[in-house]
């Protein structure tokens, strides 16, 4: 069997056979950026007791993207080695907003919004983490943060200095630029650090952008007489643009709950140069297998397009079940190689009273364009078709008979069948 032929979707469970401390160190530090410190991690593992491994999630959006799965898969490795995942749903801190990487203050969320996002997050992480009883604890930080009175807040704030807080690059830049920084944002790292005290974390995981916040946890634990947690950070995954980190707000993301065809199509669009990082950070494969695939790509034995297809099948299988990736690939080929419409096209119902209607407005009404202006631009660019026929006049109006039951297409990946009622 060649290295790039079918394998199980994830190699993570292979690590359950590992028992020695050195083998655990090798697996747990693979693919990480910061480990503070490896000596402390070795000492904690040598004690022979399951470690409490903390990961905090502020539910500020409706779903989880591949970028966040990088740290989730590292947490799963800890679970597979017998350690306990402590997943903190930051329902209290989400209402403040993590200032990490922000150039402006994050708009506050309502409790209802936070609760809705939290439910979605917990549902989606089950595709990665082990939810067997005893293997995971899920807690909300409102359990302790909402109960702190003013005296408690002042005591917490006394554990650090303004100079220390302003060491963060994002705060420093905003301060120098004269951009507003709310006092609640300055307190955010302390709140995240206090979470570590409350759950008595042995290890805290986070992306590299969370290093400052995670180190604050060590500082507060020492002040409270606890052994400081080990801080492990994972790389930030670039989005589909190949430049900026994956973010829903930037539109360069792949959601783990997205439809198989959507995931497959997006993954086929990533720059070739990103494939080694995507194989290493999103598949859950062990380093040896990733290295073999990367070597095959670099030697030319595995063509970039074939590697990209393998990556796309693997990711779709991970989140939609074995075989879903191959089905998505077949559908992708049907649409993009054969020029056929998808087998399952969403119908859009519009009332007859809307007619006659300009095609640009119809595109926006059906959700294929964000506005009439964008619809006009797409028509002028030749990206709009009705039943496969290109339309180039941005002022064209369509009647009921011309569009009812017909397939409307924008670009290569947006379709709708128009039904007039």
Short mmCIF file of C-alpha atoms in Angstrom, two decimals:
data_model
loop_
_atom_site.label_atom_id
_atom_site.label_comp_id
_atom_site.label_asym_id
_atom_site.label_seq_id
_atom_site.Cartn_x
_atom_site.Cartn_y
_atom_site.Cartn_z
CA UNK A 1 0.00 0.00 0.00
CA UNK A 2 1.39 3.38 -0.98
CA UNK A 3 1.73 5.96 1.78
CA UNK A 4 -1.02 8.14 0.26
CA UNK A 5 -3.69 5.48 -0.22
CA UNK A 6 -6.63 5.04 2.11
CA UNK A 7 -6.00 4.91 5.84
CA UNK A 8 -8.36 5.29 8.80
CA UNK A 9 -9.43 8.91 9.23
CA UNK A 10 -7.34 9.47 12.36
CA UNK A 11 -4.19 8.06 13.90
CA UNK A 12 -4.91 9.48 17.36
CA UNK A 13 -6.02 6.22 18.95
CA UNK A 14 -2.66 4.66 18.13
CA UNK A 15 -1.21 6.64 21.00
CA UNK A 16 -3.22 4.66 23.58
CA UNK A 17 -0.46 2.05 23.51
CA UNK A 18 2.14 4.56 24.71
CA UNK A 19 3.09 4.31 28.39
CA UNK A 20 6.59 5.67 28.91
CA UNK A 21 7.08 9.30 29.92
CA UNK A 22 9.53 9.94 27.08
CA UNK A 23 7.14 8.55 24.50
CA UNK A 24 4.39 10.76 25.88
CA UNK A 25 6.67 13.79 25.74
CA UNK A 26 7.44 13.03 22.10
CA UNK A 27 3.76 12.83 21.13
CA UNK A 28 2.51 15.71 23.24
CA UNK A 29 5.17 18.20 22.13
CA UNK A 30 5.08 17.25 18.44
CA UNK A 31 3.80 20.09 16.32
CA UNK A 32 3.77 22.59 19.19
CA UNK A 33 5.37 26.03 19.36
CA UNK A 34 5.85 26.74 23.08
CA UNK A 35 6.25 24.26 25.94
CA UNK A 36 6.77 26.05 29.26
CA UNK A 37 8.40 24.03 30.37
CA UNK A 38 9.26 20.55 29.11
CA UNK A 39 11.03 19.82 32.39
CA UNK A 40 7.83 20.62 34.31
CA UNK A 41 5.79 18.46 31.94
CA UNK A 42 8.18 15.55 32.41
CA UNK A 43 7.95 15.96 36.19
CA UNK A 44 4.15 15.97 36.14
CA UNK A 45 3.98 12.93 33.85
CA UNK A 46 6.51 11.07 36.01
CA UNK A 47 4.14 11.33 38.99
CA UNK A 48 2.03 8.67 37.28
CA UNK A 49 -1.29 10.44 37.81
CA UNK A 50 -3.69 11.62 35.07
CA UNK A 51 -3.10 15.30 34.35
CA UNK A 52 -5.87 17.88 34.23
CA UNK A 53 -5.50 19.53 30.84
CA UNK A 54 -7.37 22.79 30.43
CA UNK A 55 -8.67 24.37 27.24
CA UNK A 56 -10.91 27.42 27.31
CA UNK A 57 -13.42 28.29 24.60
CA UNK A 58 -15.23 31.61 24.47
CA UNK A 59 -18.45 30.89 22.51
CA UNK A 60 -18.41 34.06 20.40
CA UNK A 61 -19.50 32.50 17.08
CA UNK A 62 -21.94 29.87 15.89
CA UNK A 63 -19.52 27.15 14.83
CA UNK A 64 -15.97 25.84 15.03
CA UNK A 65 -13.54 26.02 12.11
CA UNK A 66 -10.50 23.92 11.21
CA UNK A 67 -8.14 26.46 12.75
CA UNK A 68 -9.49 25.76 16.22
CA UNK A 69 -9.33 21.99 15.73
CA UNK A 70 -5.52 22.20 15.87
CA UNK A 71 -5.55 22.72 19.63
CA UNK A 72 -8.56 20.41 20.06
CA UNK A 73 -6.61 17.55 18.50
CA UNK A 74 -3.71 18.20 20.85
CA UNK A 75 -6.19 17.95 23.74
CA UNK A 76 -7.44 14.66 22.30
CA UNK A 77 -3.88 13.32 22.33
CA UNK A 78 -3.73 14.01 26.06
CA UNK A 79 -7.00 12.13 26.50
CA UNK A 80 -5.75 9.15 24.51
CA UNK A 81 -2.76 8.98 26.83
CA UNK A 82 -5.06 8.68 29.85
CA UNK A 83 -5.31 12.33 30.92
CA UNK A 84 -8.45 14.34 31.67
CA UNK A 85 -9.66 17.11 29.39
CA UNK A 86 -11.06 20.11 31.26
CA UNK A 87 -13.07 22.09 28.74
CA UNK A 88 -14.01 25.54 30.01
CA UNK A 89 -16.92 27.21 28.26
CA UNK A 90 -16.17 30.89 28.73
CA UNK A 91 -19.77 32.03 28.99
CA UNK A 92 -18.73 34.83 31.36
CA UNK A 93 -15.57 35.91 29.54
CA UNK A 94 -17.37 35.77 26.17
CA UNK A 95 -19.51 38.66 27.32
CA UNK A 96 -16.33 40.66 27.94
CA UNK A 97 -14.51 39.53 24.80
CA UNK A 98 -10.96 38.27 24.43
CA UNK A 99 -8.86 41.24 23.20
CA UNK A 100 -6.23 38.93 21.72
CA UNK A 101 -5.33 40.06 18.23
CA UNK A 102 -8.01 42.72 18.24
CA UNK A 103 -7.51 46.27 17.00
CA UNK A 104 -10.82 47.42 18.47
CA UNK A 105 -12.98 46.49 21.45
CA UNK A 106 -15.12 43.44 20.70
CA UNK A 107 -18.88 44.17 20.70
CA UNK A 108 -20.51 42.61 23.79
CA UNK A 109 -22.71 39.54 23.38
CA UNK A 110 -25.98 38.87 25.16
CA UNK A 111 -26.38 35.89 27.49
CA UNK A 112 -28.82 34.35 24.97
CA UNK A 113 -26.26 34.60 22.17
CA UNK A 114 -23.55 33.09 24.34
CA UNK A 115 -25.78 30.19 25.43
CA UNK A 116 -26.75 29.41 21.83
CA UNK A 117 -23.11 29.43 20.68
CA UNK A 118 -22.04 27.31 23.66
CA UNK A 119 -24.57 24.59 22.83
CA UNK A 120 -23.29 24.48 19.25
CA UNK A 121 -19.66 24.31 20.38
CA UNK A 122 -20.23 21.41 22.76
CA UNK A 123 -22.08 19.51 20.05
CA UNK A 124 -19.34 20.04 17.48
CA UNK A 125 -16.32 19.23 19.66
CA UNK A 126 -17.75 15.75 20.19
CA UNK A 127 -16.45 14.92 16.71
CA UNK A 128 -12.91 15.36 18.07
CA UNK A 129 -12.81 14.88 21.84
CA UNK A 130 -13.53 11.72 23.83
CA UNK A 131 -16.77 12.25 25.76
CA UNK A 132 -16.53 8.97 27.67
CA UNK A 133 -17.46 9.62 31.33
CA UNK A 134 -14.31 10.35 33.32
CA UNK A 135 -12.34 11.45 30.26
CA UNK A 136 -13.70 14.98 30.09
CA UNK A 137 -15.06 17.69 32.37
CA UNK A 138 -17.09 20.57 30.95
CA UNK A 139 -17.58 23.63 33.13
CA UNK A 140 -18.67 27.24 32.62
CA UNK A 141 -16.51 29.98 34.07
CA UNK A 142 -19.59 31.93 35.13
CA UNK A 143 -19.74 29.41 38.00
CA UNK A 144 -16.96 31.33 39.75
CA UNK A 145 -16.42 34.60 37.87
CA UNK A 146 -20.02 35.77 38.30
CA UNK A 147 -19.68 35.36 42.07
CA UNK A 148 -16.63 37.58 42.55
CA UNK A 149 -17.51 40.80 44.39
CA UNK A 150 -15.63 44.11 44.14
CA UNK A 151 -13.22 43.08 46.88
CA UNK A 152 -12.43 39.93 44.91
CA UNK A 153 -11.90 41.90 41.71
CA UNK A 154 -9.48 44.27 43.44
CA UNK A 155 -7.62 41.33 44.99
CA UNK A 156 -7.32 39.70 41.57
CA UNK A 157 -6.10 42.91 39.96
CA UNK A 158 -3.46 43.34 42.64
CA UNK A 159 -1.73 40.17 41.37
CA UNK A 160 -0.24 41.99 38.36
CA UNK A 161 0.74 45.46 37.15
CA UNK A 162 -0.35 47.71 34.31
CA UNK A 163 3.17 47.50 32.87
CA UNK A 164 2.88 43.71 32.77
CA UNK A 165 -0.51 43.85 31.03
CA UNK A 166 0.74 46.36 28.47
CA UNK A 167 3.52 43.97 27.50
CA UNK A 168 0.96 42.37 25.21
CA UNK A 169 1.58 43.47 21.63
CA UNK A 170 -2.07 44.14 20.83
CA UNK A 171 -2.52 46.38 23.89
CA UNK A 172 0.75 48.21 23.17
CA UNK A 173 -0.17 48.90 19.55
CA UNK A 174 -3.66 50.13 20.43
CA UNK A 175 -2.30 52.33 23.21
CA UNK A 176 0.31 53.89 20.92
CA UNK A 177 -2.28 54.45 18.20
CA UNK A 178 -4.67 56.08 20.64
CA UNK A 179 -7.28 53.37 20.07
CA UNK A 180 -9.72 52.81 22.95
CA UNK A 181 -8.93 50.00 25.40
CA UNK A 182 -11.64 49.22 27.92
CA UNK A 183 -10.67 48.35 31.49
CA UNK A 184 -12.59 45.09 31.15
CA UNK A 185 -10.20 44.06 28.35
CA UNK A 186 -7.21 44.73 30.62
CA UNK A 187 -8.73 42.40 33.20
CA UNK A 188 -9.45 39.62 30.68
CA UNK A 189 -6.07 37.83 31.07
CA UNK A 190 -6.63 37.76 34.84
CA UNK A 191 -10.05 36.19 34.39
CA UNK A 192 -8.64 33.51 32.12
CA UNK A 193 -5.80 32.92 34.57
CA UNK A 194 -8.29 32.60 37.44
CA UNK A 195 -9.99 29.81 35.50
CA UNK A 196 -6.76 27.81 35.82
CA UNK A 197 -6.76 28.34 39.59
CA UNK A 198 -10.37 27.22 39.90
CA UNK A 199 -9.96 23.96 37.94
CA UNK A 200 -6.43 23.31 39.33
CA UNK A 201 -5.04 22.85 35.83
CA UNK A 202 -1.82 20.87 35.37
CA UNK A 203 -1.54 21.90 31.72
CA UNK A 204 -3.18 24.64 29.66
CA UNK A 205 -3.41 24.50 25.87
CA UNK A 206 -3.93 27.37 23.47
CA UNK A 207 -2.88 28.86 20.16
CA UNK A 208 0.28 30.94 20.06
CA UNK A 209 -1.85 34.06 20.36
CA UNK A 210 -2.95 32.86 23.82
CA UNK A 211 0.56 32.61 25.30
CA UNK A 212 0.25 35.77 27.41
CA UNK A 213 -3.14 34.74 28.84
CA UNK A 214 -1.92 31.22 29.60
CA UNK A 215 1.20 32.45 31.36
CA UNK A 216 -1.03 34.62 33.55
CA UNK A 217 -2.58 31.38 34.77
CA UNK A 218 0.82 30.18 35.96
CA UNK A 219 1.37 33.46 37.80
CA UNK A 220 -1.98 33.31 39.61
CA UNK A 221 -1.59 29.63 40.51
CA UNK A 222 1.75 30.34 42.21
CA UNK A 223 0.15 33.25 44.11
CA UNK A 224 -2.56 30.84 45.33
CA UNK A 225 -0.07 28.18 46.45
CA UNK A 226 -0.65 25.84 43.50
CA UNK A 227 1.94 24.23 41.26
CA UNK A 228 2.09 26.29 38.05
CA UNK A 229 0.50 24.75 35.00
CA UNK A 230 2.55 23.76 31.98
CA UNK A 231 1.71 26.00 29.03
CA UNK A 232 1.65 24.42 25.57
CA UNK A 233 0.80 26.44 22.47
CA UNK A 234 -0.05 25.19 19.00
CA UNK A 235 0.45 26.95 15.66
CA UNK A 236 -2.19 29.21 14.15
CA UNK A 237 -3.56 27.79 10.91
CA UNK A 238 -3.65 30.06 7.87
CA UNK A 239 -7.00 30.40 6.16
CA UNK A 240 -7.97 29.80 2.56
CA UNK A 241 -6.16 32.97 1.48
CA UNK A 242 -2.88 31.45 2.62
CA UNK A 243 -1.91 34.58 4.52
CA UNK A 244 -4.10 35.50 7.49
CA UNK A 245 -5.05 33.11 10.27
CA UNK A 246 -8.29 31.24 9.73
CA UNK A 247 -11.18 33.33 10.98
CA UNK A 248 -14.90 33.36 10.39
CA UNK A 249 -14.92 37.15 10.44
CA UNK A 250 -12.39 37.17 7.56
CA UNK A 251 -14.38 34.64 5.53
CA UNK A 252 -11.29 32.45 4.98
CA UNK A 253 -12.47 29.53 7.10
CA UNK A 254 -13.68 25.94 6.76
CA UNK A 255 -16.31 25.06 9.35
CA UNK A 256 -16.28 21.52 10.70
CA UNK A 257 -20.09 21.43 10.50
CA UNK A 258 -20.20 22.60 6.89
CA UNK A 259 -21.61 20.28 4.25
CA UNK A 260 -19.19 17.69 2.79
CA UNK A 261 -19.23 19.28 -0.65
CA UNK A 262 -18.52 22.72 0.79
CA UNK A 263 -15.59 21.41 2.83
CA UNK A 264 -14.16 19.49 -0.12
CA UNK A 265 -14.43 22.44 -2.49
CA UNK A 266 -12.81 24.86 -0.07
CA UNK A 267 -9.92 22.50 0.64
CA UNK A 268 -9.29 22.09 -3.09
CA UNK A 269 -8.84 25.87 -3.27
CA UNK A 270 -6.04 26.23 -0.71
CA UNK A 271 -2.59 27.26 -2.02
CA UNK A 272 -0.26 24.32 -2.73
CA UNK A 273 2.31 25.73 -0.31
CA UNK A 274 -0.09 25.25 2.62
CA UNK A 275 -0.58 21.50 2.17
CA UNK A 276 2.22 20.36 4.50
CA UNK A 277 0.80 22.52 7.32
CA UNK A 278 -2.75 21.35 6.69
CA UNK A 279 -1.69 17.69 6.71
CA UNK A 280 0.25 18.25 9.93
CA UNK A 281 -2.33 20.36 11.76
CA UNK A 282 -5.79 19.22 10.65
CA UNK A 283 -5.75 15.49 9.94
CA UNK A 284 -4.92 14.05 13.37
CA UNK A 285 -2.19 11.92 11.75
CA UNK A 286 0.95 11.02 13.66
CA UNK A 287 4.14 12.89 12.63
CA UNK A 288 5.66 9.90 10.82
CA UNK A 289 2.71 9.61 8.46
CA UNK A 290 2.63 13.35 7.80
CA UNK A 291 6.36 13.31 7.05
CA UNK A 292 5.90 10.49 4.52
CA UNK A 293 3.16 12.38 2.67
CA UNK A 294 5.14 15.64 2.64
CA UNK A 295 8.21 13.83 1.35
CA UNK A 296 6.13 12.31 -1.46
CA UNK A 297 4.85 15.77 -2.43
CA UNK A 298 8.31 17.34 -2.37
CA UNK A 299 9.83 14.53 -4.45
CA UNK A 300 7.11 14.83 -7.07
CA UNK A 301 5.93 11.27 -6.49
CA UNK A 302 2.59 12.65 -5.28
CA UNK A 303 1.20 15.41 -7.50
CA UNK A 304 -0.11 18.53 -5.70
CA UNK A 305 -3.67 18.04 -6.97
CA UNK A 306 -3.66 14.40 -5.83
CA UNK A 307 -2.34 15.44 -2.42
CA UNK A 308 -5.03 18.09 -2.14
CA UNK A 309 -7.72 15.52 -2.97
CA UNK A 310 -6.32 13.18 -0.31
CA UNK A 311 -6.39 16.01 2.23
CA UNK A 312 -9.96 16.97 1.30
CA UNK A 313 -11.21 13.35 1.51
CA UNK A 314 -9.53 12.91 4.88
CA UNK A 315 -11.05 16.05 6.40
CA UNK A 316 -14.55 15.29 5.09
CA UNK A 317 -14.31 11.73 6.44
CA UNK A 318 -13.25 13.07 9.84
CA UNK A 319 -16.37 15.19 10.26
CA UNK A 320 -18.97 13.34 8.20
CA UNK A 321 -17.99 9.68 8.49
CA UNK A 322 -15.97 7.19 6.47
CA UNK A 323 -16.85 7.36 2.77
CA UNK A 324 -18.22 10.90 2.87
CA UNK A 325 -14.97 12.21 1.43
CA UNK A 326 -15.17 9.98 -1.64
CA UNK A 327 -18.81 10.97 -2.21
CA UNK A 328 -17.88 14.65 -1.95
CA UNK A 329 -15.03 14.10 -4.40
CA UNK A 330 -17.37 12.44 -6.92
CA UNK A 331 -19.81 15.34 -6.61
CA UNK A 332 -16.93 17.81 -7.00
CA UNK A 333 -15.86 16.12 -10.23
CA UNK A 334 -19.42 16.02 -11.51
CA UNK A 335 -19.74 19.78 -11.08
CA UNK A 336 -16.27 21.05 -11.92
CA UNK A 337 -14.97 18.49 -14.41
CA UNK A 338 -18.19 17.46 -16.13
CA UNK A 339 -19.93 20.84 -15.80
CA UNK A 340 -23.05 19.30 -14.28
CA UNK A 341 -25.25 20.84 -11.62
CA UNK A 342 -25.13 19.46 -8.06
CA UNK A 343 -27.48 16.57 -7.34
CA UNK A 344 -29.08 18.44 -4.45
CA UNK A 345 -29.78 22.05 -5.41
CA UNK A 346 -31.53 24.28 -2.88
CA UNK A 347 -34.89 25.62 -4.05
CA UNK A 348 -35.77 29.29 -3.61
CA UNK A 349 -39.45 30.22 -3.62
CA UNK A 350 -40.47 33.70 -4.76
CA UNK A 351 -44.00 35.08 -5.22
CA UNK A 352 -45.33 35.94 -8.66
CA UNK A 353 -46.03 39.49 -7.47
CA UNK A 354 -42.27 40.18 -7.53
CA UNK A 355 -42.19 39.89 -11.33
CA UNK A 356 -40.87 41.18 -13.62
CA UNK A 357 -37.62 41.40 -11.66
CA UNK A 358 -34.08 42.29 -12.66
CA UNK A 359 -31.71 39.37 -12.63
CA UNK A 360 -29.35 41.28 -10.34
CA UNK A 361 -32.10 41.72 -7.75
CA UNK A 362 -33.16 38.09 -8.11
CA UNK A 363 -29.59 36.97 -7.36
CA UNK A 364 -29.58 39.06 -4.17
CA UNK A 365 -33.10 37.95 -3.16
CA UNK A 366 -32.17 34.28 -3.61
CA UNK A 367 -29.03 34.73 -1.49
CA UNK A 368 -26.60 34.09 -4.33
CA UNK A 369 -25.27 37.66 -4.13
CA UNK A 370 -24.95 39.94 -1.11
CA UNK A 371 -26.55 42.90 -2.89
CA UNK A 372 -28.02 44.11 -6.19
CA UNK A 373 -24.67 45.83 -6.84
CA UNK A 374 -22.72 42.60 -6.46
CA UNK A 375 -25.29 40.81 -8.62
CA UNK A 376 -24.80 43.37 -11.42
CA UNK A 377 -21.03 43.01 -11.17
CA UNK A 378 -21.20 39.21 -11.39
CA UNK A 379 -23.47 39.42 -14.43
CA UNK A 380 -21.10 41.86 -16.16
CA UNK A 381 -18.19 39.50 -15.41
CA UNK A 382 -20.00 36.63 -17.13
CA UNK A 383 -20.39 34.59 -13.97
CA UNK A 384 -24.19 34.13 -14.10
CA UNK A 385 -26.10 31.44 -16.00
CA UNK A 386 -29.72 30.37 -16.33
CA UNK A 387 -30.05 26.69 -17.23
CA UNK A 388 -26.42 26.78 -18.34
CA UNK A 389 -26.85 29.79 -20.62
CA UNK A 390 -24.62 32.76 -19.79
CA UNK A 391 -26.32 36.11 -19.13
CA UNK A 392 -24.23 39.27 -19.57
CA UNK A 393 -26.77 42.12 -19.55
CA UNK A 394 -26.90 43.58 -15.99
CA UNK A 395 -30.21 45.32 -16.74
CA UNK A 396 -32.05 42.27 -18.02
CA UNK A 397 -35.44 41.54 -16.44
CA UNK A 398 -36.83 38.03 -16.17
CA UNK A 399 -40.47 36.95 -16.25
CA UNK A 400 -42.21 34.12 -14.46
CA UNK A 401 -42.17 31.90 -17.55
CA UNK A 402 -38.46 32.54 -18.13
CA UNK A 403 -37.30 31.56 -14.64
CA UNK A 404 -39.91 29.32 -12.98
CA UNK A 405 -38.35 25.92 -12.25
CA UNK A 406 -35.07 26.96 -13.84
CA UNK A 407 -31.57 26.56 -12.46
CA UNK A 408 -29.83 29.83 -11.58
CA UNK A 409 -26.04 29.63 -11.23
CA UNK A 410 -23.52 32.15 -9.87
CA UNK A 411 -19.89 31.23 -10.42
CA UNK A 412 -18.89 27.60 -10.02
CA UNK A 413 -20.25 26.84 -6.58
CA UNK A 414 -23.51 28.74 -6.02
CA UNK A 415 -26.79 27.34 -7.36
CA UNK A 416 -30.51 27.77 -6.75
CA UNK A 417 -33.61 26.46 -8.46
CA UNK A 418 -36.20 29.23 -8.65
CA UNK A 419 -39.79 28.28 -7.84
CA UNK A 420 -42.53 30.86 -8.38
CA UNK A 421 -45.58 30.60 -6.16
#
